[in-house]
Amino acid sequence: MPDEVHTSTWKDGIFLKIINIVVFFLFLGSNIYSVAGPGDVYRNAKETYITPAYWTFGIWSLIHLLLIGFLIWQFTDSGKAIIIDGVAWRFPLLALLNAIYISVWARGHYIWAFILALFVSSSVSHIYYVVKRHHSGAGAGSEVFVHLPFSLWHGWTTVLIFLTAFEAFGRNAYTHRAGVWTKIFVFLTLFILEATSAAYAFSSPEGDLAGSIAITWSLFGIYAHQRRPDGSGFVSTTSLIFACLSAFWVLKSLYGLFAHKREGRGVLHDEERAPLVGH
């Protein structure tokens, strides 16, 4: 008798699928509490010279929305192959670490939050590598519900590392004016963020549009907040310059993405026009 072909069902890997849902709501709940709870920490956190505008943190809402699709898509065959078999237990670990990070950060324990931010960055980088290295070009579902949220998360976490470092080790911008060393560290931070945006743009022929957008969004958020009347003119001007440079890398990634799609359609059309029988 021929071997039976095994067809996966939505119940395959059900334990991990349930765990993914549980930790997602834990992660989501920590962010909701940070905004809706007493104190609204996104508005009242320690003021630094790279603190972005309040609306910059809205990128969490987009990541959460995309991750809802991620949780639904894991019940499909292609979603199971990437999320359950590929990403596996890395997502629950990331969501748990991120929830702890937000909770610690919301309580003002910035040094511990900085250490946790490094762990979060390491965890999301591992998932980012697995997805980009082993599951690239797996279809529209993969691009929207896996590649997109983790690219945004990866870029945003890079920003959070620097922000938390300034909160942990820097001076309060409301009580201390920016000195020479502060301006040097701010300049280096903004330069590294802009360079990271460029690295996303050149990470592949089509670039990583979402990663560049996350960095650019944050840089414009920093500029919007630092241009207040009592802010530093040096910081606001520098952040605007680097934000505009980063926006260029977004355009480069966008061009690369469309060029990649066009080349793919061109190859398909060539194959369709090819003769079925060789001469």
mmCIF file of C-alpha atoms in Angstrom:
data_model
loop_
_atom_site.group_PDB
_atom_site.id
_atom_site.type_symbol
_atom_site.label_atom_id
_atom_site.label_comp_id
_atom_site.label_asym_id
_atom_site.label_seq_id
_atom_site.Cartn_x
_atom_site.Cartn_y
_atom_site.Cartn_z
ATOM 1 C CA MET A 1 0.000 0.000 0.000
ATOM 2 C CA PRO A 2 1.272 3.488 -0.689
ATOM 3 C CA ASP A 3 2.326 5.566 2.282
ATOM 4 C CA GLU A 4 -0.398 7.736 3.705
ATOM 5 C CA VAL A 5 0.130 11.434 3.169
ATOM 6 C CA HIS A 6 -0.118 13.333 6.430
ATOM 7 C CA THR A 7 -2.173 16.509 6.204
ATOM 8 C CA SER A 8 -1.722 18.960 9.031
ATOM 9 C CA THR A 9 -4.740 20.240 10.938
ATOM 10 C CA TRP A 10 -5.317 23.303 13.082
ATOM 11 C CA LYS A 11 -4.784 21.115 16.165
ATOM 12 C CA ASP A 12 -1.151 20.366 15.289
ATOM 13 C CA GLY A 13 1.095 22.196 17.741
ATOM 14 C CA ILE A 14 -2.005 23.342 19.627
ATOM 15 C CA PHE A 15 -0.197 23.715 22.957
ATOM 16 C CA LEU A 16 2.292 26.212 21.564
ATOM 17 C CA LYS A 17 -0.477 28.004 19.675
ATOM 18 C CA ILE A 18 -2.387 28.498 22.934
ATOM 19 C CA ILE A 19 0.788 29.662 24.703
ATOM 20 C CA ASN A 20 1.361 32.202 21.902
ATOM 21 C CA ILE A 21 -2.135 33.604 22.465
ATOM 22 C CA VAL A 22 -1.737 33.767 26.251
ATOM 23 C CA VAL A 23 1.638 35.548 26.206
ATOM 24 C CA PHE A 24 0.416 37.948 23.526
ATOM 25 C CA PHE A 25 -2.395 39.154 25.777
ATOM 26 C CA LEU A 26 0.070 39.430 28.649
ATOM 27 C CA PHE A 27 2.298 41.569 26.429
ATOM 28 C CA LEU A 28 -0.678 43.594 25.164
ATOM 29 C CA GLY A 29 -1.996 44.062 28.699
ATOM 30 C CA SER A 30 1.319 45.465 29.920
ATOM 31 C CA ASN A 31 1.237 48.111 27.185
ATOM 32 C CA ILE A 32 -2.409 48.976 27.797
ATOM 33 C CA TYR A 33 -1.758 49.399 31.512
ATOM 34 C CA SER A 34 1.194 51.668 30.748
ATOM 35 C CA VAL A 35 -1.125 54.006 28.845
ATOM 36 C CA ALA A 36 -4.444 53.624 30.681
ATOM 37 C CA GLY A 37 -3.099 53.014 34.184
ATOM 38 C CA PRO A 38 -2.386 55.706 36.759
ATOM 39 C CA GLY A 39 0.408 57.997 35.607
ATOM 40 C CA ASP A 40 0.399 57.288 31.838
ATOM 41 C CA VAL A 41 4.139 56.535 31.774
ATOM 42 C CA TYR A 42 4.570 57.304 28.083
ATOM 43 C CA ARG A 43 3.798 60.943 28.913
ATOM 44 C CA ASN A 44 5.452 61.059 32.321
ATOM 45 C CA ALA A 45 8.645 59.021 31.985
ATOM 46 C CA LYS A 46 12.004 60.598 32.736
ATOM 47 C CA GLU A 47 12.721 63.390 30.266
ATOM 48 C CA THR A 48 15.898 62.921 28.232
ATOM 49 C CA TYR A 49 17.441 64.618 25.225
ATOM 50 C CA ILE A 50 16.301 61.814 22.918
ATOM 51 C CA THR A 51 12.821 61.360 24.383
ATOM 52 C CA PRO A 52 10.406 61.225 21.417
ATOM 53 C CA ALA A 53 6.936 62.723 21.170
ATOM 54 C CA TYR A 54 4.153 60.815 22.896
ATOM 55 C CA TRP A 55 2.626 59.689 19.608
ATOM 56 C CA THR A 56 5.836 57.876 18.636
ATOM 57 C CA PHE A 57 4.919 55.066 21.040
ATOM 58 C CA GLY A 58 1.832 54.460 18.905
ATOM 59 C CA ILE A 59 3.996 52.072 16.888
ATOM 60 C CA TRP A 60 3.174 49.523 19.592
ATOM 61 C CA SER A 61 -0.470 49.619 18.431
ATOM 62 C CA LEU A 62 0.540 48.718 14.883
ATOM 63 C CA ILE A 63 2.766 45.880 16.115
ATOM 64 C CA HIS A 64 -0.066 44.556 18.304
ATOM 65 C CA LEU A 65 -2.536 44.708 15.406
ATOM 66 C CA LEU A 66 -0.194 42.785 13.116
ATOM 67 C CA LEU A 67 0.478 40.209 15.825
ATOM 68 C CA ILE A 68 -3.255 39.482 16.054
ATOM 69 C CA GLY A 69 -2.974 38.419 12.406
ATOM 70 C CA PHE A 70 0.146 36.460 13.394
ATOM 71 C CA LEU A 71 -1.879 34.509 15.986
ATOM 72 C CA ILE A 72 -4.697 33.781 13.538
ATOM 73 C CA TRP A 73 -2.337 32.838 10.721
ATOM 74 C CA GLN A 74 -0.568 30.241 12.899
ATOM 75 C CA PHE A 75 -3.640 28.001 12.474
ATOM 76 C CA THR A 76 -3.035 27.708 8.707
ATOM 77 C CA ASP A 77 -0.660 25.182 7.119
ATOM 78 C CA SER A 78 1.824 27.797 5.911
ATOM 79 C CA GLY A 79 1.538 29.710 9.173
ATOM 80 C CA LYS A 80 2.261 26.591 11.212
ATOM 81 C CA ALA A 81 5.384 25.886 9.138
ATOM 82 C CA ILE A 82 6.825 29.319 9.917
ATOM 83 C CA ILE A 83 5.424 30.170 13.354
ATOM 84 C CA ILE A 84 5.200 26.814 15.110
ATOM 85 C CA ASP A 85 8.015 24.942 13.360
ATOM 86 C CA GLY A 86 10.276 27.931 12.633
ATOM 87 C CA VAL A 87 9.832 30.655 15.237
ATOM 88 C CA ALA A 88 8.720 28.046 17.799
ATOM 89 C CA TRP A 89 9.192 29.021 21.466
ATOM 90 C CA ARG A 90 11.100 32.184 20.640
ATOM 91 C CA PHE A 91 7.894 34.218 20.413
ATOM 92 C CA PRO A 92 6.596 33.340 23.914
ATOM 93 C CA LEU A 93 10.039 34.153 25.304
ATOM 94 C CA LEU A 94 10.103 37.502 23.484
ATOM 95 C CA ALA A 95 6.574 38.458 24.544
ATOM 96 C CA LEU A 96 7.314 37.559 28.166
ATOM 97 C CA LEU A 97 10.582 39.520 28.204
ATOM 98 C CA ASN A 98 8.903 42.505 26.566
ATOM 99 C CA ALA A 99 6.050 42.473 29.097
ATOM 100 C CA ILE A 100 8.555 42.405 31.988
ATOM 101 C CA TYR A 101 10.585 45.182 30.362
ATOM 102 C CA ILE A 102 7.541 47.453 30.025
ATOM 103 C CA SER A 103 6.460 46.731 33.597
ATOM 104 C CA VAL A 104 9.915 47.518 35.018
ATOM 105 C CA TRP A 105 10.295 50.603 32.815
ATOM 106 C CA ALA A 106 6.844 51.889 33.816
ATOM 107 C CA ARG A 107 7.896 51.756 37.475
ATOM 108 C CA GLY A 108 10.946 53.914 36.789
ATOM 109 C CA HIS A 109 13.592 51.231 37.347
ATOM 110 C CA TYR A 110 15.540 52.425 34.332
ATOM 111 C CA ILE A 111 18.816 50.563 34.889
ATOM 112 C CA TRP A 112 17.003 47.231 35.120
ATOM 113 C CA ALA A 113 14.847 48.284 32.176
ATOM 114 C CA PHE A 114 17.985 48.950 30.136
ATOM 115 C CA ILE A 115 19.333 45.463 30.912
ATOM 116 C CA LEU A 116 15.979 43.936 29.985
ATOM 117 C CA ALA A 117 15.900 45.978 26.763
ATOM 118 C CA LEU A 118 19.140 44.268 25.749
ATOM 119 C CA PHE A 119 17.555 40.857 26.338
ATOM 120 C CA VAL A 120 14.456 41.893 24.381
ATOM 121 C CA SER A 121 16.641 43.095 21.526
ATOM 122 C CA SER A 122 18.578 39.824 21.515
ATOM 123 C CA SER A 123 15.363 37.801 21.472
ATOM 124 C CA VAL A 124 13.676 39.777 18.685
ATOM 125 C CA SER A 125 16.947 39.729 16.694
ATOM 126 C CA HIS A 126 16.983 35.932 16.857
ATOM 127 C CA ILE A 127 13.437 35.737 15.497
ATOM 128 C CA TYR A 128 14.272 38.376 12.893
ATOM 129 C CA TYR A 129 17.239 36.292 11.722
ATOM 130 C CA VAL A 130 15.238 33.041 11.580
ATOM 131 C CA VAL A 131 12.424 34.661 9.602
ATOM 132 C CA LYS A 132 14.699 36.510 7.171
ATOM 133 C CA ARG A 133 17.195 33.670 6.736
ATOM 134 C CA HIS A 134 14.940 30.640 6.493
ATOM 135 C CA HIS A 135 11.433 31.858 5.626
ATOM 136 C CA SER A 136 11.920 34.623 3.095
ATOM 137 C CA GLY A 137 9.517 34.753 0.155
ATOM 138 C CA ALA A 138 6.960 32.423 1.757
ATOM 139 C CA GLY A 139 3.961 34.372 0.480
ATOM 140 C CA ALA A 140 1.821 37.374 1.332
ATOM 141 C CA GLY A 141 0.702 35.952 4.677
ATOM 142 C CA SER A 142 4.300 35.551 5.783
ATOM 143 C CA GLU A 143 5.195 39.069 4.676
ATOM 144 C CA VAL A 144 2.279 40.753 6.467
ATOM 145 C CA PHE A 145 1.908 38.675 9.625
ATOM 146 C CA VAL A 146 5.513 37.603 10.307
ATOM 147 C CA HIS A 147 8.094 39.703 8.458
ATOM 148 C CA LEU A 148 6.324 43.039 8.938
ATOM 149 C CA PRO A 149 5.641 42.946 12.706
ATOM 150 C CA PHE A 150 9.073 41.571 13.584
ATOM 151 C CA SER A 151 10.864 44.054 11.330
ATOM 152 C CA LEU A 152 8.989 46.889 13.035
ATOM 153 C CA TRP A 153 9.636 45.358 16.455
ATOM 154 C CA HIS A 154 13.330 44.927 15.646
ATOM 155 C CA GLY A 155 13.777 48.548 14.559
ATOM 156 C CA TRP A 156 11.693 49.935 17.430
ATOM 157 C CA THR A 157 13.601 47.878 20.017
ATOM 158 C CA THR A 158 16.842 49.393 18.731
ATOM 159 C CA VAL A 159 15.414 52.824 19.532
ATOM 160 C CA LEU A 160 14.242 51.678 22.967
ATOM 161 C CA ILE A 161 17.744 50.508 23.904
ATOM 162 C CA PHE A 162 19.149 54.013 23.407
ATOM 163 C CA LEU A 163 16.134 55.707 24.993
ATOM 164 C CA THR A 164 16.335 53.497 28.086
ATOM 165 C CA ALA A 165 20.113 54.012 28.284
ATOM 166 C CA PHE A 166 19.612 57.800 28.418
ATOM 167 C CA GLU A 167 16.895 57.342 31.044
ATOM 168 C CA ALA A 168 19.141 55.074 33.100
ATOM 169 C CA PHE A 169 22.420 56.971 32.884
ATOM 170 C CA GLY A 170 21.601 60.429 31.534
ATOM 171 C CA ARG A 171 20.412 63.588 33.246
ATOM 172 C CA ASN A 172 16.876 64.869 33.350
ATOM 173 C CA ALA A 173 16.470 67.294 30.454
ATOM 174 C CA TYR A 174 14.001 69.419 32.456
ATOM 175 C CA THR A 175 16.514 70.147 35.215
ATOM 176 C CA HIS A 176 19.881 70.086 33.409
ATOM 177 C CA ARG A 177 20.855 71.836 30.208
ATOM 178 C CA ALA A 178 22.681 69.831 27.564
ATOM 179 C CA GLY A 179 26.444 70.043 28.023
ATOM 180 C CA VAL A 180 29.162 69.139 25.541
ATOM 181 C CA TRP A 181 29.264 65.456 26.460
ATOM 182 C CA THR A 182 25.490 65.169 26.355
ATOM 183 C CA LYS A 183 25.456 66.663 22.870
ATOM 184 C CA ILE A 184 28.215 64.270 21.751
ATOM 185 C CA PHE A 185 26.309 61.229 23.032
ATOM 186 C CA VAL A 186 23.066 62.490 21.491
ATOM 187 C CA PHE A 187 24.803 63.038 18.149
ATOM 188 C CA LEU A 188 26.360 59.548 18.215
ATOM 189 C CA THR A 189 22.999 57.985 19.132
ATOM 190 C CA LEU A 190 21.160 59.734 16.317
ATOM 191 C CA PHE A 191 23.940 58.843 13.900
ATOM 192 C CA ILE A 192 23.804 55.163 14.886
ATOM 193 C CA LEU A 193 20.021 55.108 14.479
ATOM 194 C CA GLU A 194 20.259 56.683 11.023
ATOM 195 C CA ALA A 195 23.026 54.229 10.088
ATOM 196 C CA THR A 196 20.789 51.378 11.284
ATOM 197 C CA SER A 197 18.060 52.636 8.963
ATOM 198 C CA ALA A 198 20.593 52.582 6.113
ATOM 199 C CA ALA A 199 21.627 49.045 7.094
ATOM 200 C CA TYR A 200 18.001 47.939 6.798
ATOM 201 C CA ALA A 201 17.820 49.502 3.333
ATOM 202 C CA PHE A 202 20.899 47.567 2.181
ATOM 203 C CA SER A 203 20.173 44.314 4.056
ATOM 204 C CA SER A 204 18.869 42.704 0.850
ATOM 205 C CA PRO A 205 18.177 43.731 -2.756
ATOM 206 C CA GLU A 206 14.635 44.763 -1.783
ATOM 207 C CA GLY A 207 15.725 46.224 1.576
ATOM 208 C CA ASP A 208 13.769 46.081 4.815
ATOM 209 C CA LEU A 209 11.160 48.804 4.492
ATOM 210 C CA ALA A 210 9.520 48.223 7.876
ATOM 211 C CA GLY A 211 12.792 48.407 9.798
ATOM 212 C CA SER A 212 13.729 51.704 8.146
ATOM 213 C CA ILE A 213 10.246 53.095 8.795
ATOM 214 C CA ALA A 214 10.465 52.249 12.515
ATOM 215 C CA ILE A 215 13.759 54.133 12.831
ATOM 216 C CA THR A 216 12.588 57.092 10.732
ATOM 217 C CA TRP A 217 9.311 57.352 12.648
ATOM 218 C CA SER A 218 11.284 57.489 15.890
ATOM 219 C CA LEU A 219 13.741 60.113 14.651
ATOM 220 C CA PHE A 220 10.920 62.404 13.553
ATOM 221 C CA GLY A 221 9.292 61.756 16.940
ATOM 222 C CA ILE A 222 12.491 62.845 18.694
ATOM 223 C CA TYR A 223 12.633 65.990 16.575
ATOM 224 C CA ALA A 224 8.956 66.802 17.245
ATOM 225 C CA HIS A 225 9.454 66.587 21.000
ATOM 226 C CA GLN A 226 12.862 68.251 21.250
ATOM 227 C CA ARG A 227 11.856 71.321 19.237
ATOM 228 C CA ARG A 228 9.812 72.621 22.179
ATOM 229 C CA PRO A 229 10.697 76.169 23.358
ATOM 230 C CA ASP A 230 12.733 74.957 26.334
ATOM 231 C CA GLY A 231 14.449 72.209 24.348
ATOM 232 C CA SER A 232 17.940 72.062 22.875
ATOM 233 C CA GLY A 233 18.308 73.683 19.470
ATOM 234 C CA PHE A 234 21.299 71.455 18.738
ATOM 235 C CA VAL A 235 19.335 68.273 19.486
ATOM 236 C CA SER A 236 16.251 69.306 17.510
ATOM 237 C CA THR A 237 18.270 70.379 14.467
ATOM 238 C CA THR A 238 20.468 67.274 14.534
ATOM 239 C CA SER A 239 17.505 64.941 14.957
ATOM 240 C CA LEU A 240 15.724 66.594 12.020
ATOM 241 C CA ILE A 241 18.792 66.173 9.783
ATOM 242 C CA PHE A 242 19.177 62.506 10.663
ATOM 243 C CA ALA A 243 15.420 61.939 10.331
ATOM 244 C CA CYS A 244 15.517 63.323 6.777
ATOM 245 C CA LEU A 245 18.526 61.143 5.943
ATOM 246 C CA SER A 246 16.690 58.136 7.346
ATOM 247 C CA ALA A 247 13.641 59.030 5.244
ATOM 248 C CA PHE A 248 15.887 58.734 2.198
ATOM 249 C CA TRP A 249 16.672 55.145 3.187
ATOM 250 C CA VAL A 250 12.954 54.476 3.468
ATOM 251 C CA LEU A 251 12.561 55.655 -0.125
ATOM 252 C CA LYS A 252 15.508 53.470 -1.140
ATOM 253 C CA SER A 253 13.871 50.431 0.476
ATOM 254 C CA LEU A 254 10.568 51.280 -1.185
ATOM 255 C CA TYR A 255 12.257 51.488 -4.578
ATOM 256 C CA GLY A 256 14.086 48.216 -3.969
ATOM 257 C CA LEU A 257 10.850 46.497 -2.973
ATOM 258 C CA PHE A 258 9.016 47.594 -6.123
ATOM 259 C CA ALA A 259 12.024 46.729 -8.290
ATOM 260 C CA HIS A 260 12.180 43.266 -6.719
ATOM 261 C CA LYS A 261 8.459 42.692 -7.349
ATOM 262 C CA ARG A 262 8.799 43.893 -10.938
ATOM 263 C CA GLU A 263 11.738 41.571 -11.592
ATOM 264 C CA GLY A 264 9.761 38.685 -10.133
ATOM 265 C CA ARG A 265 6.857 39.354 -12.488
ATOM 266 C CA GLY A 266 9.299 39.663 -15.378
ATOM 267 C CA VAL A 267 10.797 36.246 -14.685
ATOM 268 C CA LEU A 268 7.315 34.732 -14.453
ATOM 269 C CA HIS A 269 6.300 36.229 -17.793
ATOM 270 C CA ASP A 270 9.496 34.942 -19.422
ATOM 271 C CA GLU A 271 8.736 31.457 -18.142
ATOM 272 C CA GLU A 272 5.191 31.667 -19.485
ATOM 273 C CA ARG A 273 6.470 32.682 -22.930
ATOM 274 C CA ALA A 274 9.112 29.953 -23.038
ATOM 275 C CA PRO A 275 8.427 27.127 -25.547
ATOM 276 C CA LEU A 276 7.209 23.899 -24.029
ATOM 277 C CA VAL A 277 9.354 21.801 -26.375
ATOM 278 C CA GLY A 278 12.994 22.644 -27.093
ATOM 279 C CA HIS A 279 14.266 22.861 -30.638
#
